[in-house]
Amino acid sequence: MNRWASFGQRKQYFLADNSALKLNLAQQQRRKALLPLLTWVILGALLIVLFLNWCLFGLLIRFWVGLGALPFLVLSLWLYARGYDRSGAILLNLVVSSTILLAN
């Protein structure tokens, strides 16, 4: 911004910049609010997969159930590497999905 700009121009620039910051902050807060829900949904799905893996003893079915845990492992690793693990649920996801894969 020009340092010789009038007060009205400076105020308008500040208000535009401030509203952009508020919008960005609101988007970040919304994203952070959805992440715990996402981690618990993933954890629930992994526990269902673990339960199916424990109940079904056929080797072919166990192979496909174990293969289904692979995307959860990759997603959990990606979220953990990006620093989204606030409650420890993603770390628990990593443990459960790797246990499923190792059990098969």
Short mmCIF file of C-alpha atoms in Angstrom, two decimals:
data_model
loop_
_atom_site.label_atom_id
_atom_site.label_comp_id
_atom_site.label_asym_id
_atom_site.label_seq_id
_atom_site.Cartn_x
_atom_site.Cartn_y
_atom_site.Cartn_z
CA MET A 1 0.00 0.00 0.00
CA ASN A 2 1.14 3.50 -0.75
CA ARG A 3 2.26 5.30 2.38
CA TRP A 4 0.73 8.53 1.07
CA ALA A 5 -2.72 6.94 0.71
CA SER A 6 -5.61 8.72 2.30
CA PHE A 7 -7.12 7.55 5.58
CA GLY A 8 -10.23 6.23 3.75
CA GLN A 9 -8.10 4.08 1.47
CA ARG A 10 -6.11 2.73 4.40
CA LYS A 11 -9.29 1.90 6.30
CA GLN A 12 -10.80 0.13 3.28
CA TYR A 13 -7.59 -1.87 2.77
CA PHE A 14 -7.55 -2.86 6.45
CA LEU A 15 -11.21 -3.95 6.43
CA ALA A 16 -10.74 -6.06 3.28
CA ASP A 17 -7.63 -7.68 4.73
CA ASN A 18 -9.34 -8.28 8.08
CA SER A 19 -12.38 -9.95 6.49
CA ALA A 20 -10.11 -12.28 4.49
CA LEU A 21 -8.33 -13.27 7.71
CA LYS A 22 -11.64 -13.92 9.46
CA LEU A 23 -12.84 -16.09 6.55
CA ASN A 24 -9.60 -18.07 6.59
CA LEU A 25 -9.86 -18.53 10.37
CA ALA A 26 -13.47 -19.73 10.07
CA GLN A 27 -12.47 -22.27 7.42
CA GLN A 28 -9.66 -23.57 9.61
CA GLN A 29 -11.95 -23.88 12.63
CA ARG A 30 -14.57 -25.74 10.56
CA ARG A 31 -11.92 -28.13 9.27
CA LYS A 32 -10.59 -28.76 12.77
CA ALA A 33 -14.12 -29.43 14.04
CA LEU A 34 -14.67 -32.16 11.42
CA LEU A 35 -11.39 -33.98 12.05
CA PRO A 36 -12.29 -35.59 15.41
CA LEU A 37 -15.53 -36.85 13.88
CA LEU A 38 -13.62 -38.25 10.92
CA THR A 39 -11.12 -40.03 13.16
CA TRP A 40 -13.86 -41.64 15.26
CA VAL A 41 -15.72 -42.77 12.11
CA ILE A 42 -12.51 -44.33 10.80
CA LEU A 43 -11.85 -45.94 14.17
CA GLY A 44 -15.39 -47.37 14.27
CA ALA A 45 -14.99 -48.80 10.77
CA LEU A 46 -11.67 -50.35 11.78
CA LEU A 47 -13.22 -51.94 14.84
CA ILE A 48 -15.98 -53.42 12.65
CA VAL A 49 -13.29 -54.77 10.32
CA LEU A 50 -11.42 -56.20 13.31
CA PHE A 51 -14.61 -57.83 14.61
CA LEU A 52 -15.31 -59.37 11.19
CA ASN A 53 -11.73 -60.54 11.00
CA TRP A 54 -12.06 -62.20 14.40
CA CYS A 55 -15.44 -63.82 13.60
CA LEU A 56 -14.72 -65.12 10.11
CA PHE A 57 -12.13 -67.85 9.94
CA GLY A 58 -12.11 -68.51 6.18
CA LEU A 59 -8.71 -67.64 4.72
CA LEU A 60 -10.14 -65.97 1.61
CA ILE A 61 -12.53 -63.82 3.65
CA ARG A 62 -9.75 -62.93 6.10
CA PHE A 63 -7.54 -61.89 3.19
CA TRP A 64 -10.16 -59.48 1.82
CA VAL A 65 -10.94 -58.09 5.28
CA GLY A 66 -7.24 -57.52 5.89
CA LEU A 67 -6.90 -55.88 2.50
CA GLY A 68 -9.77 -53.58 3.46
CA ALA A 69 -7.72 -52.32 6.42
CA LEU A 70 -4.93 -51.13 4.15
CA PRO A 71 -6.61 -47.84 3.08
CA PHE A 72 -7.31 -47.05 6.75
CA LEU A 73 -3.64 -47.56 7.54
CA VAL A 74 -2.57 -45.25 4.70
CA LEU A 75 -5.11 -42.57 5.65
CA SER A 76 -4.13 -42.76 9.31
CA LEU A 77 -0.45 -42.43 8.45
CA TRP A 78 -1.19 -39.41 6.26
CA LEU A 79 -3.29 -37.66 8.94
CA TYR A 80 -0.74 -38.44 11.66
CA ALA A 81 2.12 -37.13 9.52
CA ARG A 82 0.26 -33.85 8.91
CA GLY A 83 -0.18 -33.33 12.66
CA TYR A 84 -3.95 -33.79 12.96
CA ASP A 85 -3.73 -36.18 15.92
CA ARG A 86 -5.10 -34.18 18.85
CA SER A 87 -6.97 -36.86 20.82
CA GLY A 88 -4.81 -39.89 20.07
CA ALA A 89 -7.51 -41.52 17.93
CA ILE A 90 -5.37 -41.54 14.80
CA LEU A 91 -2.54 -43.23 16.67
CA LEU A 92 -5.05 -45.83 17.86
CA ASN A 93 -6.15 -46.20 14.21
CA LEU A 94 -2.56 -46.93 13.24
CA VAL A 95 -2.24 -49.58 15.91
CA VAL A 96 -5.55 -51.30 15.07
CA SER A 97 -5.06 -51.27 11.28
CA SER A 98 -1.48 -52.52 11.51
CA THR A 99 -2.65 -55.26 13.91
CA ILE A 100 -5.29 -56.34 11.40
CA LEU A 101 -2.74 -56.45 8.61
CA LEU A 102 -0.19 -58.34 10.71
CA ALA A 103 -2.81 -60.83 11.91
CA ASN A 104 -3.56 -61.78 8.34
#
